[in-house]
Short mmCIF file of C-alpha atoms in Angstrom, two decimals:
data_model
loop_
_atom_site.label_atom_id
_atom_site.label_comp_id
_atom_site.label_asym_id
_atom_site.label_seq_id
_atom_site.Cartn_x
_atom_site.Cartn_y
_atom_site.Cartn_z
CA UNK A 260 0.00 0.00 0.00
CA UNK A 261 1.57 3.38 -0.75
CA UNK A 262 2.14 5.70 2.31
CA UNK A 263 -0.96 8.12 3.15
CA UNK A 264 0.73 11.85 3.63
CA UNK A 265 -2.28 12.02 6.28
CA UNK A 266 -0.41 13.21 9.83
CA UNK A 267 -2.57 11.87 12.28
CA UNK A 268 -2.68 13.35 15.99
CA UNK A 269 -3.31 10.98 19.03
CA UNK A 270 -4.78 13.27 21.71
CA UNK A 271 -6.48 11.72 25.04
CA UNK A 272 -8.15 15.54 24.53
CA UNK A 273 -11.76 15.43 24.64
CA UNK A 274 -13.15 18.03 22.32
CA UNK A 275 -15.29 20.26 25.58
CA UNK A 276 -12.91 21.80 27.17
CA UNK A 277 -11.95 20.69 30.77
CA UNK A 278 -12.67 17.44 29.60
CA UNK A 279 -9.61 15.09 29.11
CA UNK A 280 -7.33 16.79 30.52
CA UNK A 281 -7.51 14.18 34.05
CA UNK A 282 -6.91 11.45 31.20
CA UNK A 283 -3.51 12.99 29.95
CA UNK A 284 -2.82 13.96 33.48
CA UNK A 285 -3.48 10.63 35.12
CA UNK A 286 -0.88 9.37 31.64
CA UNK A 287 1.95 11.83 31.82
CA UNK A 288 3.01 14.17 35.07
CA UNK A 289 4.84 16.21 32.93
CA UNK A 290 2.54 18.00 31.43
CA UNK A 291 0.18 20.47 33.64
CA UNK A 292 -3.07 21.75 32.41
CA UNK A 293 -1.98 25.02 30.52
CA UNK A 294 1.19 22.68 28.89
CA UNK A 295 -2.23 20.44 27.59
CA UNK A 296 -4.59 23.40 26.48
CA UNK A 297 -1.97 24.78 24.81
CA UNK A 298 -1.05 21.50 22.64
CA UNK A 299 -4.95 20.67 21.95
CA UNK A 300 -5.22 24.43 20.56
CA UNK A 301 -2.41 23.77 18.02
CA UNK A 302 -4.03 19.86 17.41
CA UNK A 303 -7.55 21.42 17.31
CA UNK A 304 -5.88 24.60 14.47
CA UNK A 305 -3.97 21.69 12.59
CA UNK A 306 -6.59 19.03 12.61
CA UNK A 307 -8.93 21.19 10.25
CA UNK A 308 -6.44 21.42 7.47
CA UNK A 309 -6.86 18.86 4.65
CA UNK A 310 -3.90 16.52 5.63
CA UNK A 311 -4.20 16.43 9.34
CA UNK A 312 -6.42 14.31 11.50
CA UNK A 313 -7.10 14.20 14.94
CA UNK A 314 -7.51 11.07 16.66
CA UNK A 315 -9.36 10.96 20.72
CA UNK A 316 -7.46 8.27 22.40
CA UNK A 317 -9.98 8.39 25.60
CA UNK A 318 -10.57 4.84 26.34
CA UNK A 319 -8.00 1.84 24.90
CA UNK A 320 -4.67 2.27 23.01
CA UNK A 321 -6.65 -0.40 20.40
CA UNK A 322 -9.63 1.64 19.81
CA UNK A 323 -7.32 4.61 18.86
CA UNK A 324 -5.66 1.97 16.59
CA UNK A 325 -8.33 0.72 14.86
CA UNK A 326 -9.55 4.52 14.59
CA UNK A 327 -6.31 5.26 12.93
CA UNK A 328 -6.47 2.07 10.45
CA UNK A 329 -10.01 3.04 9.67
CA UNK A 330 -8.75 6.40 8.65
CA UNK A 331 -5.76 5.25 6.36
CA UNK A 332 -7.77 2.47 4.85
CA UNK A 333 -10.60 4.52 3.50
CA UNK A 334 -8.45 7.28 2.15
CA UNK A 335 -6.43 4.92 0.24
CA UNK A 336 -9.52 3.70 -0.90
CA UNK A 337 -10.33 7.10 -2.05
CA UNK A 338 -7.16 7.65 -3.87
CA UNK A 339 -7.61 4.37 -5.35
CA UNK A 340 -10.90 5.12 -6.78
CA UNK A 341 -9.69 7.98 -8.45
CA UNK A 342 -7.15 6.21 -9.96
CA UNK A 343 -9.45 3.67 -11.71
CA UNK A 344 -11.51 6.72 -12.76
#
């Protein structure tokens, strides 16, 4: 399969704010809660331009991979399409 230029962000960010945060926090001490509102607002910005995706990783790493796989799949299923076009 040819590589997807899709960058895909993993975020345990819900998208209401306040929400999430006691996921990443409960993850990774090194972050505090400005250090996380600050990332999300540059994954939230990037995530609505045509080759980013954002991904919610708030329950099991495999849902967020099967999330992902979805993703890639059914673009280069896309692409594909419009190749046999």
């Amino acid at each position: 399969m040819p590589a997807d230029k899709t960058r895909i962000f993993v975020s345990a960010y819900a998208c209401e704010p306040g929400l999430g945060s006691e996921t990443i926090l409960a993850r990774n001490r090194k972050l505090d809660e400005e250090g996380i509102r600050t990332i999300n607002s540059k994954i939230d910005y990037l995530a609505g331009k045509k080759q980013y995706t954002k991904v919610l990783n708030e329950t099991t790493p495999e849902v967020a991979v099967n999330e992902i796989l979805e993703h890639v799949f059914n673009r280069q299923h896309k692409k594909n399409l419009k190749r046999l076009r």
